[in-house]
Coordinates of C-alpha atoms and ligand atoms in Angstrom, one line a residue:
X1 CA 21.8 25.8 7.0
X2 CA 21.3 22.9 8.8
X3 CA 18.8 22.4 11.8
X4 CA 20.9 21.5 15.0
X5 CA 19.9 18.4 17.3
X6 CA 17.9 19.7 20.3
X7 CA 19.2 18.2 23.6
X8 CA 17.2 15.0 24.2
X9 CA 17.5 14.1 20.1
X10 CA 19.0 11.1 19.1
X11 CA 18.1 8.9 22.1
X12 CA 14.5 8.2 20.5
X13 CA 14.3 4.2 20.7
X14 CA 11.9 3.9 18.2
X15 CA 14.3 5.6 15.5
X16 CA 11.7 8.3 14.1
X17 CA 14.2 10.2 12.5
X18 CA 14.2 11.5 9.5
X19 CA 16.9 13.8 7.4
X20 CA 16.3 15.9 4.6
X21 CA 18.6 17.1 2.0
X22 CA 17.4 19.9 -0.1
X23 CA 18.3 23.1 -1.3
X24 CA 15.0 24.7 -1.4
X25 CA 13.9 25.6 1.4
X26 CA 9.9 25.7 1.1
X27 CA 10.7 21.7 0.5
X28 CA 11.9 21.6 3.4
X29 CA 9.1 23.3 5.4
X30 CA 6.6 21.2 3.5
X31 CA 8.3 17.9 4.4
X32 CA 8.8 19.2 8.0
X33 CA 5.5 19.7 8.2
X34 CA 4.1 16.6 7.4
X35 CA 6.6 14.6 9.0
X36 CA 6.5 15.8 12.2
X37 CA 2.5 15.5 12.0
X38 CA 3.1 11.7 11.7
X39 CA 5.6 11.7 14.4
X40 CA 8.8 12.2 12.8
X41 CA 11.7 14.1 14.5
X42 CA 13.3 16.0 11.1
X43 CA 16.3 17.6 10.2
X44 CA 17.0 19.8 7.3
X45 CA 20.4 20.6 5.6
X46 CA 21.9 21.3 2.8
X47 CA 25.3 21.2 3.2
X48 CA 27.0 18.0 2.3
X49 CA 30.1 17.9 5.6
X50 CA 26.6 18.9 7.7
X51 CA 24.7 15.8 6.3
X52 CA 27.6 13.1 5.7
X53 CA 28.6 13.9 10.2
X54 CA 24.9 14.1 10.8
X55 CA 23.6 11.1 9.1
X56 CA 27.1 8.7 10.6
X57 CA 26.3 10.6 13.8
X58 CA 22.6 11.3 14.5
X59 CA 21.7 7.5 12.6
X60 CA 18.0 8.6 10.7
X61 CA 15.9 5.9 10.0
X62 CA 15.0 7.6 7.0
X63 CA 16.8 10.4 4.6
X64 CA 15.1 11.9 1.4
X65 CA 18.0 13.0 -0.2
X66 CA 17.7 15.6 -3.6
X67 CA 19.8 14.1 -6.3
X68 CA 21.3 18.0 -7.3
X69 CA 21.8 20.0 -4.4
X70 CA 25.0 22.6 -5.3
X71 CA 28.7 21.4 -4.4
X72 CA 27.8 17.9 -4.7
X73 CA 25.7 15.4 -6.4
X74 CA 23.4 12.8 -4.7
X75 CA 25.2 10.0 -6.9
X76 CA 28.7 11.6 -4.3
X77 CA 26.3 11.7 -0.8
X78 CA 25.1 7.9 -2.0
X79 CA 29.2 6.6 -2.4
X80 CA 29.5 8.4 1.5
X81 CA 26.5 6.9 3.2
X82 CA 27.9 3.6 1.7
X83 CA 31.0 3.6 2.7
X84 CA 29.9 4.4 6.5
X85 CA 27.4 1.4 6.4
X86 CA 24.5 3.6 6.7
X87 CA 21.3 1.7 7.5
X88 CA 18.7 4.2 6.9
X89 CA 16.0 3.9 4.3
X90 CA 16.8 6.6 1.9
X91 CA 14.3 8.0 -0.6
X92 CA 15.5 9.9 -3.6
X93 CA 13.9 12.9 -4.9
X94 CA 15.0 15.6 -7.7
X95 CA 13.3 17.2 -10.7
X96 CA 15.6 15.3 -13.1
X97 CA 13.9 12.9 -14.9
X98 CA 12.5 9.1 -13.7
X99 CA 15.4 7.3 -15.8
X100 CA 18.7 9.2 -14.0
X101 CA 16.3 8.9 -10.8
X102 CA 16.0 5.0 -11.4
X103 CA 19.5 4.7 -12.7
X104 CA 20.4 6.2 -9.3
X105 CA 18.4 4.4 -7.2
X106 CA 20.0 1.0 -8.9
X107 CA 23.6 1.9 -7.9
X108 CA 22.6 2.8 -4.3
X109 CA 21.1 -1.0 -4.2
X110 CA 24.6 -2.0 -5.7
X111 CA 26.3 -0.2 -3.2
X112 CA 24.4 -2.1 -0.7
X113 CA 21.8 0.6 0.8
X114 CA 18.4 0.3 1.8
X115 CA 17.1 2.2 -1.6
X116 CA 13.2 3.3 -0.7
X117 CA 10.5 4.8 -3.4
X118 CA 11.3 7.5 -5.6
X119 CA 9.9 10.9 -5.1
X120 CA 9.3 12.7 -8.3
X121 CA 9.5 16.7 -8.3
X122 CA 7.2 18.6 -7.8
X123 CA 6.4 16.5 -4.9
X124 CA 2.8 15.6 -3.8
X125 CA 1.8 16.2 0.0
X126 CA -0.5 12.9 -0.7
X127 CA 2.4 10.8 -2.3
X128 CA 4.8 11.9 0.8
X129 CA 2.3 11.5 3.4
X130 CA 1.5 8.0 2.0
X131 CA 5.6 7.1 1.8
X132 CA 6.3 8.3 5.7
X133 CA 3.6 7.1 7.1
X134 CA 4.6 3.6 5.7
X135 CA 7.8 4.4 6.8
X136 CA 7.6 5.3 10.1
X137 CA 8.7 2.1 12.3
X138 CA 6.3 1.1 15.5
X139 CA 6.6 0.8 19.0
X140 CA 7.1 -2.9 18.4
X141 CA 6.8 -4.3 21.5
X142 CA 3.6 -2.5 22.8
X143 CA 2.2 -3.5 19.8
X144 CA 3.1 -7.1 19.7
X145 CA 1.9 -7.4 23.2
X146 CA -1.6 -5.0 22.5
X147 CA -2.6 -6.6 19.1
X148 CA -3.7 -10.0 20.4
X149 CA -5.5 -8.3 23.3
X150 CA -6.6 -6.0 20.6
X151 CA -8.1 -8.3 18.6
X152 CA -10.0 -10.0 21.5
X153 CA -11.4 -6.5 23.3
X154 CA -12.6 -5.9 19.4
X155 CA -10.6 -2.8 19.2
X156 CA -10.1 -3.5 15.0
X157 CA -12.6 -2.5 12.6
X158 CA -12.9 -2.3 9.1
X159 CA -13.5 0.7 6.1
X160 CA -14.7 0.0 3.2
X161 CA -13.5 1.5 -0.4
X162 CA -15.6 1.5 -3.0
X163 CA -14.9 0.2 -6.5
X164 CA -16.0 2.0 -9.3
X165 CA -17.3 -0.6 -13.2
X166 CA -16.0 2.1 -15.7
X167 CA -18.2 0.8 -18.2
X168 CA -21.6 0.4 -16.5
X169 CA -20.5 3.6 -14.5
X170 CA -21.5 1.7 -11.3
X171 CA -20.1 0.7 -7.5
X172 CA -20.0 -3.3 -7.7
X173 CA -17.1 -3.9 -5.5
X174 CA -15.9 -2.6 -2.1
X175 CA -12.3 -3.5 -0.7
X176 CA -12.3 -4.1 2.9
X177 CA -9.6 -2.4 4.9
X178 CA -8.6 -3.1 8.8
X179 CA -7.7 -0.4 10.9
X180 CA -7.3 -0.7 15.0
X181 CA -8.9 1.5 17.3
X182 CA -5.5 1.4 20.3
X183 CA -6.2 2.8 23.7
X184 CA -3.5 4.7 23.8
X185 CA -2.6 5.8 19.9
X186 CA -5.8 6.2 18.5
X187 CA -6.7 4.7 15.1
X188 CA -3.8 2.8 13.7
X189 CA -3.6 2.0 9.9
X190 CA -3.0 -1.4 8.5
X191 CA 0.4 -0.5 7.4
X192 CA 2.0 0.0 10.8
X193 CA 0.6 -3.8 12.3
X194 CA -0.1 -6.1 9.4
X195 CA 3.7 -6.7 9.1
X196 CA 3.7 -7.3 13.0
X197 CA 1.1 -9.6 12.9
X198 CA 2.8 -11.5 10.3
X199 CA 6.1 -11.5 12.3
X200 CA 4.0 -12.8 15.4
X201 CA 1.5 -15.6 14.4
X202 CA -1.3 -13.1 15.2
X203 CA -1.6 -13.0 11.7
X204 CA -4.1 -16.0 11.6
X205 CA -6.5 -14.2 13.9
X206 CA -6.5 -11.0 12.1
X207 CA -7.0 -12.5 9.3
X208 CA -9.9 -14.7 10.1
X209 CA -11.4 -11.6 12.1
X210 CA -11.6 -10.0 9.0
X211 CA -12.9 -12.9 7.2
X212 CA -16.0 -13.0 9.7
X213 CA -16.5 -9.4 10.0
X214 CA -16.4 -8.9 5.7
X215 CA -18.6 -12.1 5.3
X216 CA -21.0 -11.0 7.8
X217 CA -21.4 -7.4 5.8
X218 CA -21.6 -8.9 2.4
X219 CA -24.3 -11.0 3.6
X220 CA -26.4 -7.7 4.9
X221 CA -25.7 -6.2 1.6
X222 CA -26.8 -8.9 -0.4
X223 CA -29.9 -8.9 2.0
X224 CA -30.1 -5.2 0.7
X225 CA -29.9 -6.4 -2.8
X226 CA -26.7 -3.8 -3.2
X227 CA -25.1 -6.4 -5.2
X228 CA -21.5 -6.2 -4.1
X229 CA -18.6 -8.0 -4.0
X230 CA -16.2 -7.1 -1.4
X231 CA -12.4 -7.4 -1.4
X232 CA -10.3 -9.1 1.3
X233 CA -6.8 -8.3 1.9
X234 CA -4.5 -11.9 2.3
X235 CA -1.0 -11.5 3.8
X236 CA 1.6 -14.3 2.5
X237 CA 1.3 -16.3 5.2
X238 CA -2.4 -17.0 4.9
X239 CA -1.8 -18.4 1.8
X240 CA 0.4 -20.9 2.9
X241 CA -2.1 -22.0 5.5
X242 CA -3.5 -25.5 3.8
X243 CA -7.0 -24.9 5.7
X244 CA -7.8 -21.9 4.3
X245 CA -10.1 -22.8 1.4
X246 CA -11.6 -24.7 4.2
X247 CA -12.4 -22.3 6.6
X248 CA -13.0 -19.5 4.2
X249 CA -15.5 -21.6 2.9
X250 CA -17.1 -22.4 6.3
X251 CA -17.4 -18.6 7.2
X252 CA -19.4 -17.8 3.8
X253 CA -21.9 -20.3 4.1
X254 CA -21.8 -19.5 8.0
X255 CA -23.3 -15.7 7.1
X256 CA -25.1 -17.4 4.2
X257 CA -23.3 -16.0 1.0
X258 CA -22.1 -17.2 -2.0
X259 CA -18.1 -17.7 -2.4
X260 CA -18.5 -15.6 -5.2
X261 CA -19.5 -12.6 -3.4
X262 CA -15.6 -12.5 -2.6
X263 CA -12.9 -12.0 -4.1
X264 CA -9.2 -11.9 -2.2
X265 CA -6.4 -9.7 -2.4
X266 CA -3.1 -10.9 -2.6
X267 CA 0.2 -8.5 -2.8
X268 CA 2.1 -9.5 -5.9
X269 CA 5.2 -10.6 -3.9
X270 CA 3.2 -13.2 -1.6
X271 CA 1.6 -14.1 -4.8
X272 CA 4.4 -15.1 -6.7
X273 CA 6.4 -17.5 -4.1
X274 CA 7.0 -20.4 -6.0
X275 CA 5.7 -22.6 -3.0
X276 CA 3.4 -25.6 -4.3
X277 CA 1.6 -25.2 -0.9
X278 CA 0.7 -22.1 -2.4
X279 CA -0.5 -22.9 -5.6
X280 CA -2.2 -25.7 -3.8
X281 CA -4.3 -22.9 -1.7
X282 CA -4.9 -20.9 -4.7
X283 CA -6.3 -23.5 -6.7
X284 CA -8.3 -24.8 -4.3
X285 CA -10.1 -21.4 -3.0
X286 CA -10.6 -20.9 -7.2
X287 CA -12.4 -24.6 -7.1
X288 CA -14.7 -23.6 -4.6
X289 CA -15.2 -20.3 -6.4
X290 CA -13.6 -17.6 -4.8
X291 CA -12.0 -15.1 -6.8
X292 CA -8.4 -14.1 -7.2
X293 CA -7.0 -10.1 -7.3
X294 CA -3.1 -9.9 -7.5
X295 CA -2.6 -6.5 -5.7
X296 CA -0.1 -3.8 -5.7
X297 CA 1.1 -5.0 -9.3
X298 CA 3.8 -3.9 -10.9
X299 CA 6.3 -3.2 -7.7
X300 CA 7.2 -6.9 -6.9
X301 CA 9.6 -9.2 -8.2
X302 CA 7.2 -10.8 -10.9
X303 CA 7.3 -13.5 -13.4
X304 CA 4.8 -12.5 -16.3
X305 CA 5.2 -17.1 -16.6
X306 CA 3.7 -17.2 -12.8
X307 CA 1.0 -15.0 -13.5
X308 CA 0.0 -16.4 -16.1
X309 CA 0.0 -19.8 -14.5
X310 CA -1.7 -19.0 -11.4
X311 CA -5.2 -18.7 -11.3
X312 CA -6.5 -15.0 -10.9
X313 CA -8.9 -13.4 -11.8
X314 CA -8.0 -9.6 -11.7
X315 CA -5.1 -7.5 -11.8
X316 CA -4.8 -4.5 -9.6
X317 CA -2.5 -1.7 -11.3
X318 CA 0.0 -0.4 -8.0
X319 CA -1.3 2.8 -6.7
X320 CA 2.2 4.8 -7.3
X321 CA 1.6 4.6 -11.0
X322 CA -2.0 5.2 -11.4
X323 CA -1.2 8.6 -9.2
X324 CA 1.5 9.5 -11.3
X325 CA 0.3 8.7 -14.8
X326 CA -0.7 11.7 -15.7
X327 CA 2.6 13.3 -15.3
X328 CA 5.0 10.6 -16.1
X329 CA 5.1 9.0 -19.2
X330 CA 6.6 5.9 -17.9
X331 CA 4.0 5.5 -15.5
X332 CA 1.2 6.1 -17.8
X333 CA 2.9 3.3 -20.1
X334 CA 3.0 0.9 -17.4
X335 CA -0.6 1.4 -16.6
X336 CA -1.7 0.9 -20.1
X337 CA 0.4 -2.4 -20.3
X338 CA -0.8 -3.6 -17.6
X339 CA -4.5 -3.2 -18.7
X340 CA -3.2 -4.7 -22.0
X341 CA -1.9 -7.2 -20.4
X342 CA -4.9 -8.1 -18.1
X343 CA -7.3 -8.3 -21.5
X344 CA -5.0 -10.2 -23.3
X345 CA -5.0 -13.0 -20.3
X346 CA -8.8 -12.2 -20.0
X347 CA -8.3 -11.1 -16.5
X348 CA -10.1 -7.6 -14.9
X349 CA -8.2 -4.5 -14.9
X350 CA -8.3 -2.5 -11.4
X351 CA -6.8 0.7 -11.0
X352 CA -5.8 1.6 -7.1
X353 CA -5.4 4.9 -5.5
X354 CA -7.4 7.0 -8.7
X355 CA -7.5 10.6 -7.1
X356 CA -8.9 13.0 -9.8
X357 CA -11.5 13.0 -12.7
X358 CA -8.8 13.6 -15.0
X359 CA -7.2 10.1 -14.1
X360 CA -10.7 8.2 -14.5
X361 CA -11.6 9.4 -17.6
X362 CA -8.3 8.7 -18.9
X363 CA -8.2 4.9 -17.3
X364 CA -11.7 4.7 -19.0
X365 CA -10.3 5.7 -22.4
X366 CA -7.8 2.9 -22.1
X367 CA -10.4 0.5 -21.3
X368 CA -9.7 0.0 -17.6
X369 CA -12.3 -2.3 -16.0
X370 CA -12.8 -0.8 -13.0
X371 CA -11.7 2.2 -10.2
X372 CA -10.8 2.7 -7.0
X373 CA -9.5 5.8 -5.0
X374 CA -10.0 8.9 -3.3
X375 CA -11.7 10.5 -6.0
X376 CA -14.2 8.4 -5.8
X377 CA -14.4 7.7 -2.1
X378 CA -11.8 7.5 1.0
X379 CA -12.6 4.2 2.3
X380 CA -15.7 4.7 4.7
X381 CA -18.0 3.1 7.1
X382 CA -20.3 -0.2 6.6
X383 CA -23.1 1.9 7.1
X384 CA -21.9 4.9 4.7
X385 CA -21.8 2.6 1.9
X386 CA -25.6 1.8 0.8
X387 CA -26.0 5.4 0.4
X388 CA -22.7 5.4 -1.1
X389 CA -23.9 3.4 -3.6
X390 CA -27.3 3.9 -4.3
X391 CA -26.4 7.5 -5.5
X392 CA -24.1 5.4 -8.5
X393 CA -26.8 2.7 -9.0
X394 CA -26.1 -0.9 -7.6
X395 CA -24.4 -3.3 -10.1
X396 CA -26.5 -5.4 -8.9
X397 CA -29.9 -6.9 -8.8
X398 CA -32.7 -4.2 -8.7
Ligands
C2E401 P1 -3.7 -1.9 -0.3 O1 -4.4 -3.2 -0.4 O2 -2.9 -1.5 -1.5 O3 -4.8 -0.8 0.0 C1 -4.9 0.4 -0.6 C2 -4.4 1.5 0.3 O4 -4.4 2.8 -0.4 C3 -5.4 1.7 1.5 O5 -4.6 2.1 2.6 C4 -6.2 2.9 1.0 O6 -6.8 3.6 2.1 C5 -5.2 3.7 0.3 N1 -5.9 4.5 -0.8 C6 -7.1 4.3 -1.3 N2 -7.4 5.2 -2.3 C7 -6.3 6.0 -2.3 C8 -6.0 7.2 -3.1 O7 -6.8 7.6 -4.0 N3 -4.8 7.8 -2.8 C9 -3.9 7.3 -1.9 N4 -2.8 8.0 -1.7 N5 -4.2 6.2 -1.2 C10 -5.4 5.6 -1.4 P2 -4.7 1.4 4.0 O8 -6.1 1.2 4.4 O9 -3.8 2.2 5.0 O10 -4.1 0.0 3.8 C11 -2.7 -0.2 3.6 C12 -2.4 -1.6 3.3 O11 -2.6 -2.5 4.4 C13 -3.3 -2.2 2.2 O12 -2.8 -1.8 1.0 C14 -3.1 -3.7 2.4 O13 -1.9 -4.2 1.9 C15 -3.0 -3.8 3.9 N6 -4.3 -4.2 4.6 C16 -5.4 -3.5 4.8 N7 -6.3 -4.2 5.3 C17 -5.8 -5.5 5.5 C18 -6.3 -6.7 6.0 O14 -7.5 -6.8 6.4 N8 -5.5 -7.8 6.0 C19 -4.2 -7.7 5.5 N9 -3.4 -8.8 5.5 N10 -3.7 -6.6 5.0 C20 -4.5 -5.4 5.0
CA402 CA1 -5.6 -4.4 -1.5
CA403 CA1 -2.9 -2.2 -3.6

């Protein structure tokens, strides 16, 4: 069975396509679903000749392809997208288990395709929505032309997610997160513009729009005595921006708080350039006591040496294996190596992206420092989170 293009499909600029490969069908329907809710145009088949002609012919930007799906193998449908130079991002799925999915997803690299995340069986509608929406490209020049203007009308805002002490059982953190508020496409999440203000130098004023806007709150909470320290995202770039420390600094003391009522986040791959420029930044922001987090860890291209060298002072465990760790084995081993590893270096332990009790308890038992995640709290308003916290008890002074 395979879906046919409608008239009209194929000439989307903006490449929002998205073939499936999978024998079951309620799969299908599920992915379908959620796919076309974030703007996806989808096709479904499960006949190999079908999706060899319609992935050379109909070019998806993405394909989730099942590893078994009968008359072929994925490993077979992976040799055949290679050898037609196929460019699309392609996500592998199947119930088998996460080393023949990793195994797989190692000779597709080798084969020179755009290998994506894995998607473990039975799949989870928040772990797919999360992957596609990531996924799905922007309307790059509107946005490269809006986000300036964006920035200057006010249009961005930011959530805030609180951070749960496992131990003291208390909120003492929140991460700031930026989201845009577009005339035209209605709230836009991080994940479709930071990149494009990174590409752009726009990057530099989102960045220090943030900084004034999270400053300005973690002043009125201090005033509140809430006793929080809130999280700021960093992209690469700002790191390698020699005033930083400089202007960071200027903005704390300009709302009248403490360095140390920050801490910044820093994506594991920006982190671990090897640029002394960097290292420069780093240590200087440390010096005038700013705190360190090396996000998303565990899905970069790390040196244990580098982190070790640099100067951070907490280590957040990647959100795809604090979901998964408490059905897959491997994942719940990384976790708990990574929160071995944090101790050991005398560093704090953050788990992302904690989404049930059963999770927390279970980080808790390991002796993960703190939480984060929708079990706790989506990210929410400024204004939500005194509440938010009072009903935990501040970590604070009270
Ligand atoms: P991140 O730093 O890894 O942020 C965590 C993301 O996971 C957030 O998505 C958050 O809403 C989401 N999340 C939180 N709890 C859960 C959960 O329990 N389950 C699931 N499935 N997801 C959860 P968001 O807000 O869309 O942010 C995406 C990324 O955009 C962030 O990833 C960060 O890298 C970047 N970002 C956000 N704000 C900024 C910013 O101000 N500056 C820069 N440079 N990057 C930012
Ligand atoms: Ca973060
Ligand atoms: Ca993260």
């Amino acid at each position: 069975m395979v879906d046919e293009p409608r008239a009209g499909q194929g000439q989307d600029p903006l490449g929002n396509r998205l073939l499936v490969v999978d024998d079951e069908p309620s799969i299908g329907r599920l992915v379908r679903k959620i796919a076309e809710g974030i703007g996806f145009e989808v096709l479904l088949t499960e006949d190999p000749i079908v999706f060899a002609k319609t992935a050379r012919e109909w070019r998806p930007s993405v394909i989730i392809l099942d590893l078994k799906i009968p008359g072929t193998d994925g490993i077979e449908l992976l040799r055949g997208l290679a050898a037609d130079n196929c460019a699309a991002h392609i996500v592998l799925t199947s119930v088998i288990d996460d080393k023949v999915l990793e195994a797989a997803q190692q000779l597709g690299r080798d084969r020179g395709l755009n290998m994506g995340a894995l998607l473990h069986k039975p799949i989870r509608i928040d772990i797919l929505e999360r992957l596609l929406r990531a996924l799905k490209p922007v309307p790059k020049t509107l946005l490269a032309d809006d986000l300036g203007e964006g920035i200057a009308a006010g249009q961005l805002f930011l959530e805030y997610q609180p951070k749960l002490d496992c131990r003291l059982g208390r909120i003492t953190g929140v991460e700031a997160l930026v989201r845009w508020r577009h005339p035209v496409h209605g709230i836009v999440r991080p994940d479709q513009f930071v990149a494009l203000a990174e590409e752009s130098d726009l990057i530099r004023s989102l960045t220090d729009w943030v900084i004034v806007e999270a400053t300005k709150q973690a002043a009125a909470w201090q005033a509140e005595r809430l006793g929080l320290v809130v999280a700021i995202n960093m992209s690469a770039k700002d790191i390698e921006d020699l005033a930083l420390p400089d202007r960071l600094h200027h903005h704390c003391r300009h709302a009248g708080i403490e360095p140390n009522a920050i801490i910044l986040e820093l994506t594991e791959t920006s982190a671990m350039r090897e640029a002394v420029q960097m290292m420069d930044v780093l240590t200087r922001l440390r010096l005038k006591g700013f705190r360190l987090s090396i996000d998303d860890f565990g899905t970069g291209y790390s040196s244990l040496v580098q982190l070790q060298k640099l100067p951070f002072s907490e280590i957040k465990i990647d959100g795809s294996f604090v979901m998964q760790m408490m059905h897959s084995a491997s994942c719940r081993v990384v976790v708990e190596i990574i929160i071995e590893l944090a101790r050991r270096l005398e560093l704090k332990s953050v788990a992302e992206a904690v989404e049930d009790e059963a999770t927390l308890k279970s980080l808790a038992e390991m002796g993960c420092d703190m939480a984060q995640g929708y079990h706790l709290s989506r990210p929410i308003a400024a204004e939500q989170i005194a509440g938010f916290v009072r009903k935990y008890g501040s970590g604070g002074a009270r």
